[in-house]
Amino acid sequence: FRFILTDKNMARMEGPEAVRRMVSFFDVIEKETEGSSMAKPRPFIVGCTGDATPEAQAEFLKAGADRVIFKPLQASKLAKTLRELENRPREDRKAVSGSVSRSSRSVF
């Protein structure tokens, strides 16, 4: 996957918790494949929420999401966000929670 889009409110698990688990999973994969031809950067994770409070945004970003976008989703904003993420320098694609400064993450 190149991108993962996850909602904040889901039936079995909240979005930020899902993001934390995905980041952890991809960290393990990255360590296991480091230096091999199978090594790939983790997918970009975009949190989606109807809750535009700073707390909701911060919760997603703290969990490791690369971006937060708001509902109702607009195709043009989603496309713009995905293009911007895809065009980030390769070294920024390893956006693992805690290793990327908040300034390199964005909220839309």
JSON list of N, CA, C and O in Angstrom, two decimals, residues 34-81:
[
{"chain": "A", "resi": 34, "resn": "GLU", "atom": "N", "xyz": [15.37, -4.38, 6.68]},
{"chain": "A", "resi": 34, "resn": "GLU", "atom": "CA", "xyz": [16.39, -3.34, 6.53]},
{"chain": "A", "resi": 34, "resn": "GLU", "atom": "C", "xyz": [17.60, -3.87, 5.76]},
{"chain": "A", "resi": 34, "resn": "GLU", "atom": "O", "xyz": [18.14, -4.93, 6.04]},
{"chain": "A", "resi": 35, "resn": "GLY", "atom": "N", "xyz": [17.98, -3.12, 4.74]},
{"chain": "A", "resi": 35, "resn": "GLY", "atom": "CA", "xyz": [19.14, -3.48, 3.93]},
{"chain": "A", "resi": 35, "resn": "GLY", "atom": "C", "xyz": [18.85, -4.50, 2.84]},
{"chain": "A", "resi": 35, "resn": "GLY", "atom": "O", "xyz": [19.71, -4.77, 2.01]},
{"chain": "A", "resi": 36, "resn": "SER", "atom": "N", "xyz": [17.65, -5.05, 2.80]},
{"chain": "A", "resi": 36, "resn": "SER", "atom": "CA", "xyz": [17.33, -6.03, 1.77]},
{"chain": "A", "resi": 36, "resn": "SER", "atom": "C", "xyz": [16.60, -5.35, 0.61]},
{"chain": "A", "resi": 36, "resn": "SER", "atom": "O", "xyz": [16.14, -4.22, 0.71]},
{"chain": "A", "resi": 37, "resn": "SER", "atom": "N", "xyz": [16.49, -6.08, -0.48]},
{"chain": "A", "resi": 37, "resn": "SER", "atom": "CA", "xyz": [15.78, -5.54, -1.65]},
{"chain": "A", "resi": 37, "resn": "SER", "atom": "C", "xyz": [14.28, -5.47, -1.39]},
{"chain": "A", "resi": 37, "resn": "SER", "atom": "O", "xyz": [13.55, -4.84, -2.15]},
{"chain": "A", "resi": 38, "resn": "MET", "atom": "N", "xyz": [13.80, -6.09, -0.31]},
{"chain": "A", "resi": 38, "resn": "MET", "atom": "CA", "xyz": [12.38, -6.07, 0.01]},
{"chain": "A", "resi": 38, "resn": "MET", "atom": "C", "xyz": [12.00, -4.85, 0.88]},
{"chain": "A", "resi": 38, "resn": "MET", "atom": "O", "xyz": [10.83, -4.63, 1.15]},
{"chain": "A", "resi": 39, "resn": "ALA", "atom": "N", "xyz": [12.99, -4.09, 1.32]},
{"chain": "A", "resi": 39, "resn": "ALA", "atom": "CA", "xyz": [12.72, -2.94, 2.18]},
{"chain": "A", "resi": 39, "resn": "ALA", "atom": "C", "xyz": [11.92, -1.88, 1.44]},
{"chain": "A", "resi": 39, "resn": "ALA", "atom": "O", "xyz": [12.23, -1.53, 0.31]},
{"chain": "A", "resi": 40, "resn": "LYS", "atom": "N", "xyz": [10.87, -1.41, 2.08]},
{"chain": "A", "resi": 40, "resn": "LYS", "atom": "CA", "xyz": [10.00, -0.37, 1.51]},
{"chain": "A", "resi": 40, "resn": "LYS", "atom": "C", "xyz": [9.60, 0.58, 2.62]},
{"chain": "A", "resi": 40, "resn": "LYS", "atom": "O", "xyz": [9.43, 0.15, 3.77]},
{"chain": "A", "resi": 41, "resn": "PRO", "atom": "N", "xyz": [9.39, 1.85, 2.29]},
{"chain": "A", "resi": 41, "resn": "PRO", "atom": "CA", "xyz": [8.91, 2.78, 3.32]},
{"chain": "A", "resi": 41, "resn": "PRO", "atom": "C", "xyz": [7.47, 2.43, 3.70]},
{"chain": "A", "resi": 41, "resn": "PRO", "atom": "O", "xyz": [6.74, 1.86, 2.91]},
{"chain": "A", "resi": 42, "resn": "ARG", "atom": "N", "xyz": [7.10, 2.77, 4.92]},
{"chain": "A", "resi": 42, "resn": "ARG", "atom": "CA", "xyz": [5.73, 2.47, 5.33]},
{"chain": "A", "resi": 42, "resn": "ARG", "atom": "C", "xyz": [4.76, 3.34, 4.55]},
{"chain": "A", "resi": 42, "resn": "ARG", "atom": "O", "xyz": [5.11, 4.43, 4.11]},
{"chain": "A", "resi": 43, "resn": "PRO", "atom": "N", "xyz": [3.54, 2.87, 4.39]},
{"chain": "A", "resi": 43, "resn": "PRO", "atom": "CA", "xyz": [2.54, 3.69, 3.69]},
{"chain": "A", "resi": 43, "resn": "PRO", "atom": "C", "xyz": [2.25, 4.98, 4.45]},
{"chain": "A", "resi": 43, "resn": "PRO", "atom": "O", "xyz": [2.41, 5.04, 5.66]},
{"chain": "A", "resi": 44, "resn": "PHE", "atom": "N", "xyz": [1.84, 5.99, 3.72]},
{"chain": "A", "resi": 44, "resn": "PHE", "atom": "CA", "xyz": [1.37, 7.21, 4.37]},
{"chain": "A", "resi": 44, "resn": "PHE", "atom": "C", "xyz": [0.02, 6.92, 5.00]},
{"chain": "A", "resi": 44, "resn": "PHE", "atom": "O", "xyz": [-0.82, 6.24, 4.40]},
{"chain": "A", "resi": 45, "resn": "ILE", "atom": "N", "xyz": [-0.19, 7.43, 6.20]},
{"chain": "A", "resi": 45, "resn": "ILE", "atom": "CA", "xyz": [-1.44, 7.21, 6.91]},
{"chain": "A", "resi": 45, "resn": "ILE", "atom": "C", "xyz": [-2.15, 8.55, 7.05]},
{"chain": "A", "resi": 45, "resn": "ILE", "atom": "O", "xyz": [-1.58, 9.51, 7.56]},
{"chain": "A", "resi": 46, "resn": "VAL", "atom": "N", "xyz": [-3.40, 8.58, 6.58]},
{"chain": "A", "resi": 46, "resn": "VAL", "atom": "CA", "xyz": [-4.21, 9.79, 6.64]},
{"chain": "A", "resi": 46, "resn": "VAL", "atom": "C", "xyz": [-5.41, 9.50, 7.54]},
{"chain": "A", "resi": 46, "resn": "VAL", "atom": "O", "xyz": [-6.18, 8.58, 7.28]},
{"chain": "A", "resi": 47, "resn": "GLY", "atom": "N", "xyz": [-5.53, 10.28, 8.61]},
{"chain": "A", "resi": 47, "resn": "GLY", "atom": "CA", "xyz": [-6.67, 10.17, 9.50]},
{"chain": "A", "resi": 47, "resn": "GLY", "atom": "C", "xyz": [-7.81, 11.03, 8.99]},
{"chain": "A", "resi": 47, "resn": "GLY", "atom": "O", "xyz": [-7.59, 12.12, 8.47]},
{"chain": "A", "resi": 48, "resn": "CYS", "atom": "N", "xyz": [-9.01, 10.53, 9.12]},
{"chain": "A", "resi": 48, "resn": "CYS", "atom": "CA", "xyz": [-10.20, 11.24, 8.63]},
{"chain": "A", "resi": 48, "resn": "CYS", "atom": "C", "xyz": [-11.18, 11.39, 9.80]},
{"chain": "A", "resi": 48, "resn": "CYS", "atom": "O", "xyz": [-11.46, 10.41, 10.50]},
{"chain": "A", "resi": 49, "resn": "THR", "atom": "N", "xyz": [-11.67, 12.60, 10.00]},
{"chain": "A", "resi": 49, "resn": "THR", "atom": "CA", "xyz": [-12.59, 12.82, 11.11]},
{"chain": "A", "resi": 49, "resn": "THR", "atom": "C", "xyz": [-13.55, 13.97, 10.82]},
{"chain": "A", "resi": 49, "resn": "THR", "atom": "O", "xyz": [-13.24, 14.87, 10.05]},
{"chain": "A", "resi": 50, "resn": "GLY", "atom": "N", "xyz": [-14.68, 13.89, 11.45]},
{"chain": "A", "resi": 50, "resn": "GLY", "atom": "CA", "xyz": [-15.64, 14.99, 11.41]},
{"chain": "A", "resi": 50, "resn": "GLY", "atom": "C", "xyz": [-15.44, 15.92, 12.60]},
{"chain": "A", "resi": 50, "resn": "GLY", "atom": "O", "xyz": [-16.05, 16.97, 12.72]},
{"chain": "A", "resi": 51, "resn": "ASP", "atom": "N", "xyz": [-14.56, 15.53, 13.50]},
{"chain": "A", "resi": 51, "resn": "ASP", "atom": "CA", "xyz": [-14.25, 16.28, 14.72]},
{"chain": "A", "resi": 51, "resn": "ASP", "atom": "C", "xyz": [-13.07, 17.21, 14.43]},
{"chain": "A", "resi": 51, "resn": "ASP", "atom": "O", "xyz": [-11.94, 16.78, 14.37]},
{"chain": "A", "resi": 52, "resn": "ALA", "atom": "N", "xyz": [-13.35, 18.48, 14.24]},
{"chain": "A", "resi": 52, "resn": "ALA", "atom": "CA", "xyz": [-12.31, 19.44, 13.85]},
{"chain": "A", "resi": 52, "resn": "ALA", "atom": "C", "xyz": [-11.62, 20.09, 15.05]},
{"chain": "A", "resi": 52, "resn": "ALA", "atom": "O", "xyz": [-10.95, 21.10, 14.90]},
{"chain": "A", "resi": 53, "resn": "THR", "atom": "N", "xyz": [-11.74, 19.47, 16.21]},
{"chain": "A", "resi": 53, "resn": "THR", "atom": "CA", "xyz": [-11.08, 20.06, 17.38]},
{"chain": "A", "resi": 53, "resn": "THR", "atom": "C", "xyz": [-9.57, 19.82, 17.32]},
{"chain": "A", "resi": 53, "resn": "THR", "atom": "O", "xyz": [-9.12, 18.82, 16.75]},
{"chain": "A", "resi": 54, "resn": "PRO", "atom": "N", "xyz": [-8.80, 20.70, 17.91]},
{"chain": "A", "resi": 54, "resn": "PRO", "atom": "CA", "xyz": [-7.35, 20.50, 17.96]},
{"chain": "A", "resi": 54, "resn": "PRO", "atom": "C", "xyz": [-6.97, 19.19, 18.64]},
{"chain": "A", "resi": 54, "resn": "PRO", "atom": "O", "xyz": [-5.99, 18.55, 18.27]},
{"chain": "A", "resi": 55, "resn": "GLU", "atom": "N", "xyz": [-7.76, 18.77, 19.64]},
{"chain": "A", "resi": 55, "resn": "GLU", "atom": "CA", "xyz": [-7.46, 17.53, 20.35]},
{"chain": "A", "resi": 55, "resn": "GLU", "atom": "C", "xyz": [-7.58, 16.31, 19.44]},
{"chain": "A", "resi": 55, "resn": "GLU", "atom": "O", "xyz": [-6.75, 15.40, 19.50]},
{"chain": "A", "resi": 56, "resn": "ALA", "atom": "N", "xyz": [-8.61, 16.29, 18.60]},
{"chain": "A", "resi": 56, "resn": "ALA", "atom": "CA", "xyz": [-8.81, 15.16, 17.68]},
{"chain": "A", "resi": 56, "resn": "ALA", "atom": "C", "xyz": [-7.66, 15.11, 16.67]},
{"chain": "A", "resi": 56, "resn": "ALA", "atom": "O", "xyz": [-7.13, 14.04, 16.36]},
{"chain": "A", "resi": 57, "resn": "GLN", "atom": "N", "xyz": [-7.27, 16.26, 16.17]},
{"chain": "A", "resi": 57, "resn": "GLN", "atom": "CA", "xyz": [-6.16, 16.32, 15.22]},
{"chain": "A", "resi": 57, "resn": "GLN", "atom": "C", "xyz": [-4.87, 15.85, 15.88]},
{"chain": "A", "resi": 57, "resn": "GLN", "atom": "O", "xyz": [-4.13, 15.03, 15.34]},
{"chain": "A", "resi": 58, "resn": "ALA", "atom": "N", "xyz": [-4.60, 16.37, 17.07]},
{"chain": "A", "resi": 58, "resn": "ALA", "atom": "CA", "xyz": [-3.37, 16.03, 17.78]},
{"chain": "A", "resi": 58, "resn": "ALA", "atom": "C", "xyz": [-3.31, 14.54, 18.11]},
{"chain": "A", "resi": 58, "resn": "ALA", "atom": "O", "xyz": [-2.24, 13.93, 18.04]},
{"chain": "A", "resi": 59, "resn": "GLU", "atom": "N", "xyz": [-4.45, 13.95, 18.42]},
{"chain": "A", "resi": 59, "resn": "GLU", "atom": "CA", "xyz": [-4.48, 12.53, 18.75]},
{"chain": "A", "resi": 59, "resn": "GLU", "atom": "C", "xyz": [-4.04, 11.68, 17.55]},
{"chain": "A", "resi": 59, "resn": "GLU", "atom": "O", "xyz": [-3.26, 10.75, 17.69]},
{"chain": "A", "resi": 60, "resn": "PHE", "atom": "N", "xyz": [-4.53, 12.01, 16.37]},
{"chain": "A", "resi": 60, "resn": "PHE", "atom": "CA", "xyz": [-4.12, 11.30, 15.15]},
{"chain": "A", "resi": 60, "resn": "PHE", "atom": "C", "xyz": [-2.63, 11.51, 14.88]},
{"chain": "A", "resi": 60, "resn": "PHE", "atom": "O", "xyz": [-1.91, 10.55, 14.59]},
{"chain": "A", "resi": 61, "resn": "LEU", "atom": "N", "xyz": [-2.17, 12.74, 14.96]},
{"chain": "A", "resi": 61, "resn": "LEU", "atom": "CA", "xyz": [-0.76, 13.03, 14.66]},
{"chain": "A", "resi": 61, "resn": "LEU", "atom": "C", "xyz": [0.17, 12.37, 15.67]},
{"chain": "A", "resi": 61, "resn": "LEU", "atom": "O", "xyz": [1.21, 11.81, 15.30]},
{"chain": "A", "resi": 62, "resn": "LYS", "atom": "N", "xyz": [-0.21, 12.40, 16.94]},
{"chain": "A", "resi": 62, "resn": "LYS", "atom": "CA", "xyz": [0.60, 11.75, 17.98]},
{"chain": "A", "resi": 62, "resn": "LYS", "atom": "C", "xyz": [0.69, 10.25, 17.74]},
{"chain": "A", "resi": 62, "resn": "LYS", "atom": "O", "xyz": [1.71, 9.62, 18.01]},
{"chain": "A", "resi": 63, "resn": "ALA", "atom": "N", "xyz": [-0.39, 9.67, 17.22]},
{"chain": "A", "resi": 63, "resn": "ALA", "atom": "CA", "xyz": [-0.41, 8.23, 16.94]},
{"chain": "A", "resi": 63, "resn": "ALA", "atom": "C", "xyz": [0.48, 7.86, 15.77]},
{"chain": "A", "resi": 63, "resn": "ALA", "atom": "O", "xyz": [0.86, 6.71, 15.63]},
{"chain": "A", "resi": 64, "resn": "GLY", "atom": "N", "xyz": [0.81, 8.86, 14.92]},
{"chain": "A", "resi": 64, "resn": "GLY", "atom": "CA", "xyz": [1.71, 8.58, 13.79]},
{"chain": "A", "resi": 64, "resn": "GLY", "atom": "C", "xyz": [1.12, 8.88, 12.43]},
{"chain": "A", "resi": 64, "resn": "GLY", "atom": "O", "xyz": [1.77, 8.61, 11.41]},
{"chain": "A", "resi": 65, "resn": "ALA", "atom": "N", "xyz": [-0.10, 9.42, 12.39]},
{"chain": "A", "resi": 65, "resn": "ALA", "atom": "CA", "xyz": [-0.68, 9.77, 11.09]},
{"chain": "A", "resi": 65, "resn": "ALA", "atom": "C", "xyz": [0.15, 10.88, 10.44]},
{"chain": "A", "resi": 65, "resn": "ALA", "atom": "O", "xyz": [0.70, 11.74, 11.12]},
{"chain": "A", "resi": 66, "resn": "ASP", "atom": "N", "xyz": [0.24, 10.82, 9.11]},
{"chain": "A", "resi": 66, "resn": "ASP", "atom": "CA", "xyz": [0.98, 11.84, 8.37]},
{"chain": "A", "resi": 66, "resn": "ASP", "atom": "C", "xyz": [0.14, 13.08, 8.11]},
{"chain": "A", "resi": 66, "resn": "ASP", "atom": "O", "xyz": [0.67, 14.18, 8.01]},
{"chain": "A", "resi": 67, "resn": "ARG", "atom": "N", "xyz": [-1.14, 12.89, 7.99]},
{"chain": "A", "resi": 67, "resn": "ARG", "atom": "CA", "xyz": [-2.07, 13.99, 7.75]},
{"chain": "A", "resi": 67, "resn": "ARG", "atom": "C", "xyz": [-3.40, 13.68, 8.42]},
{"chain": "A", "resi": 67, "resn": "ARG", "atom": "O", "xyz": [-3.73, 12.54, 8.67]},
{"chain": "A", "resi": 68, "resn": "VAL", "atom": "N", "xyz": [-4.18, 14.74, 8.63]},
{"chain": "A", "resi": 68, "resn": "VAL", "atom": "CA", "xyz": [-5.55, 14.63, 9.12]},
{"chain": "A", "resi": 68, "resn": "VAL", "atom": "C", "xyz": [-6.41, 15.45, 8.18]},
{"chain": "A", "resi": 68, "resn": "VAL", "atom": "O", "xyz": [-6.09, 16.60, 7.90]},
{"chain": "A", "resi": 69, "resn": "ILE", "atom": "N", "xyz": [-7.48, 14.85, 7.68]},
{"chain": "A", "resi": 69, "resn": "ILE", "atom": "CA", "xyz": [-8.42, 15.56, 6.82]},
{"chain": "A", "resi": 69, "resn": "ILE", "atom": "C", "xyz": [-9.81, 15.47, 7.45]},
{"chain": "A", "resi": 69, "resn": "ILE", "atom": "O", "xyz": [-10.06, 14.61, 8.28]},
{"chain": "A", "resi": 70, "resn": "PHE", "atom": "N", "xyz": [-10.67, 16.37, 7.04]},
{"chain": "A", "resi": 70, "resn": "PHE", "atom": "CA", "xyz": [-11.98, 16.48, 7.67]},
{"chain": "A", "resi": 70, "resn": "PHE", "atom": "C", "xyz": [-13.11, 16.05, 6.75]},
{"chain": "A", "resi": 70, "resn": "PHE", "atom": "O", "xyz": [-13.05, 16.21, 5.55]},
{"chain": "A", "resi": 71, "resn": "LYS", "atom": "N", "xyz": [-14.15, 15.53, 7.40]},
{"chain": "A", "resi": 71, "resn": "LYS", "atom": "CA", "xyz": [-15.38, 15.18, 6.71]},
{"chain": "A", "resi": 71, "resn": "LYS", "atom": "C", "xyz": [-16.23, 16.43, 6.61]},
{"chain": "A", "resi": 71, "resn": "LYS", "atom": "O", "xyz": [-16.14, 17.29, 7.48]},
{"chain": "A", "resi": 72, "resn": "PRO", "atom": "N", "xyz": [-17.08, 16.53, 5.67]},
{"chain": "A", "resi": 72, "resn": "PRO", "atom": "CA", "xyz": [-17.25, 15.57, 4.58]},
{"chain": "A", "resi": 72, "resn": "PRO", "atom": "C", "xyz": [-16.04, 15.63, 3.64]},
{"chain": "A", "resi": 72, "resn": "PRO", "atom": "O", "xyz": [-15.51, 16.71, 3.36]},
{"chain": "A", "resi": 73, "resn": "LEU", "atom": "N", "xyz": [-15.60, 14.44, 3.22]},
{"chain": "A", "resi": 73, "resn": "LEU", "atom": "CA", "xyz": [-14.45, 14.38, 2.32]},
{"chain": "A", "resi": 73, "resn": "LEU", "atom": "C", "xyz": [-14.79, 15.02, 0.99]},
{"chain": "A", "resi": 73, "resn": "LEU", "atom": "O", "xyz": [-15.87, 14.85, 0.46]},
{"chain": "A", "resi": 74, "resn": "GLN", "atom": "N", "xyz": [-13.83, 15.77, 0.49]},
{"chain": "A", "resi": 74, "resn": "GLN", "atom": "CA", "xyz": [-13.95, 16.36, -0.83]},
{"chain": "A", "resi": 74, "resn": "GLN", "atom": "C", "xyz": [-12.88, 15.72, -1.70]},
{"chain": "A", "resi": 74, "resn": "GLN", "atom": "O", "xyz": [-11.70, 15.71, -1.32]},
{"chain": "A", "resi": 75, "resn": "ALA", "atom": "N", "xyz": [-13.29, 15.17, -2.83]},
{"chain": "A", "resi": 75, "resn": "ALA", "atom": "CA", "xyz": [-12.36, 14.45, -3.70]},
{"chain": "A", "resi": 75, "resn": "ALA", "atom": "C", "xyz": [-11.14, 15.30, -4.05]},
{"chain": "A", "resi": 75, "resn": "ALA", "atom": "O", "xyz": [-10.01, 14.80, -4.06]},
{"chain": "A", "resi": 76, "resn": "SER", "atom": "N", "xyz": [-11.34, 16.58, -4.31]},
{"chain": "A", "resi": 76, "resn": "SER", "atom": "CA", "xyz": [-10.22, 17.43, -4.70]},
{"chain": "A", "resi": 76, "resn": "SER", "atom": "C", "xyz": [-9.22, 17.60, -3.56]},
{"chain": "A", "resi": 76, "resn": "SER", "atom": "O", "xyz": [-8.01, 17.57, -3.78]},
{"chain": "A", "resi": 77, "resn": "LYS", "atom": "N", "xyz": [-9.70, 17.75, -2.32]},
{"chain": "A", "resi": 77, "resn": "LYS", "atom": "CA", "xyz": [-8.79, 17.89, -1.18]},
{"chain": "A", "resi": 77, "resn": "LYS", "atom": "C", "xyz": [-8.06, 16.58, -0.89]},
{"chain": "A", "resi": 77, "resn": "LYS", "atom": "O", "xyz": [-6.88, 16.58, -0.56]},
{"chain": "A", "resi": 78, "resn": "LEU", "atom": "N", "xyz": [-8.78, 15.47, -1.01]},
{"chain": "A", "resi": 78, "resn": "LEU", "atom": "CA", "xyz": [-8.13, 14.18, -0.79]},
{"chain": "A", "resi": 78, "resn": "LEU", "atom": "C", "xyz": [-7.06, 13.95, -1.85]},
{"chain": "A", "resi": 78, "resn": "LEU", "atom": "O", "xyz": [-5.94, 13.56, -1.52]},
{"chain": "A", "resi": 79, "resn": "ALA", "atom": "N", "xyz": [-7.37, 14.23, -3.11]},
{"chain": "A", "resi": 79, "resn": "ALA", "atom": "CA", "xyz": [-6.40, 14.05, -4.19]},
{"chain": "A", "resi": 79, "resn": "ALA", "atom": "C", "xyz": [-5.18, 14.95, -3.96]},
{"chain": "A", "resi": 79, "resn": "ALA", "atom": "O", "xyz": [-4.03, 14.51, -4.14]},
{"chain": "A", "resi": 80, "resn": "LYS", "atom": "N", "xyz": [-5.40, 16.19, -3.56]},
{"chain": "A", "resi": 80, "resn": "LYS", "atom": "CA", "xyz": [-4.29, 17.11, -3.29]},
{"chain": "A", "resi": 80, "resn": "LYS", "atom": "C", "xyz": [-3.41, 16.58, -2.15]},
{"chain": "A", "resi": 80, "resn": "LYS", "atom": "O", "xyz": [-2.18, 16.60, -2.24]},
{"chain": "A", "resi": 81, "resn": "THR", "atom": "N", "xyz": [-4.03, 16.11, -1.10]},
{"chain": "A", "resi": 81, "resn": "THR", "atom": "CA", "xyz": [-3.29, 15.57, 0.05]},
{"chain": "A", "resi": 81, "resn": "THR", "atom": "C", "xyz": [-2.45, 14.37, -0.38]},
{"chain": "A", "resi": 81, "resn": "THR", "atom": "O", "xyz": [-1.27, 14.28, -0.03]}
]
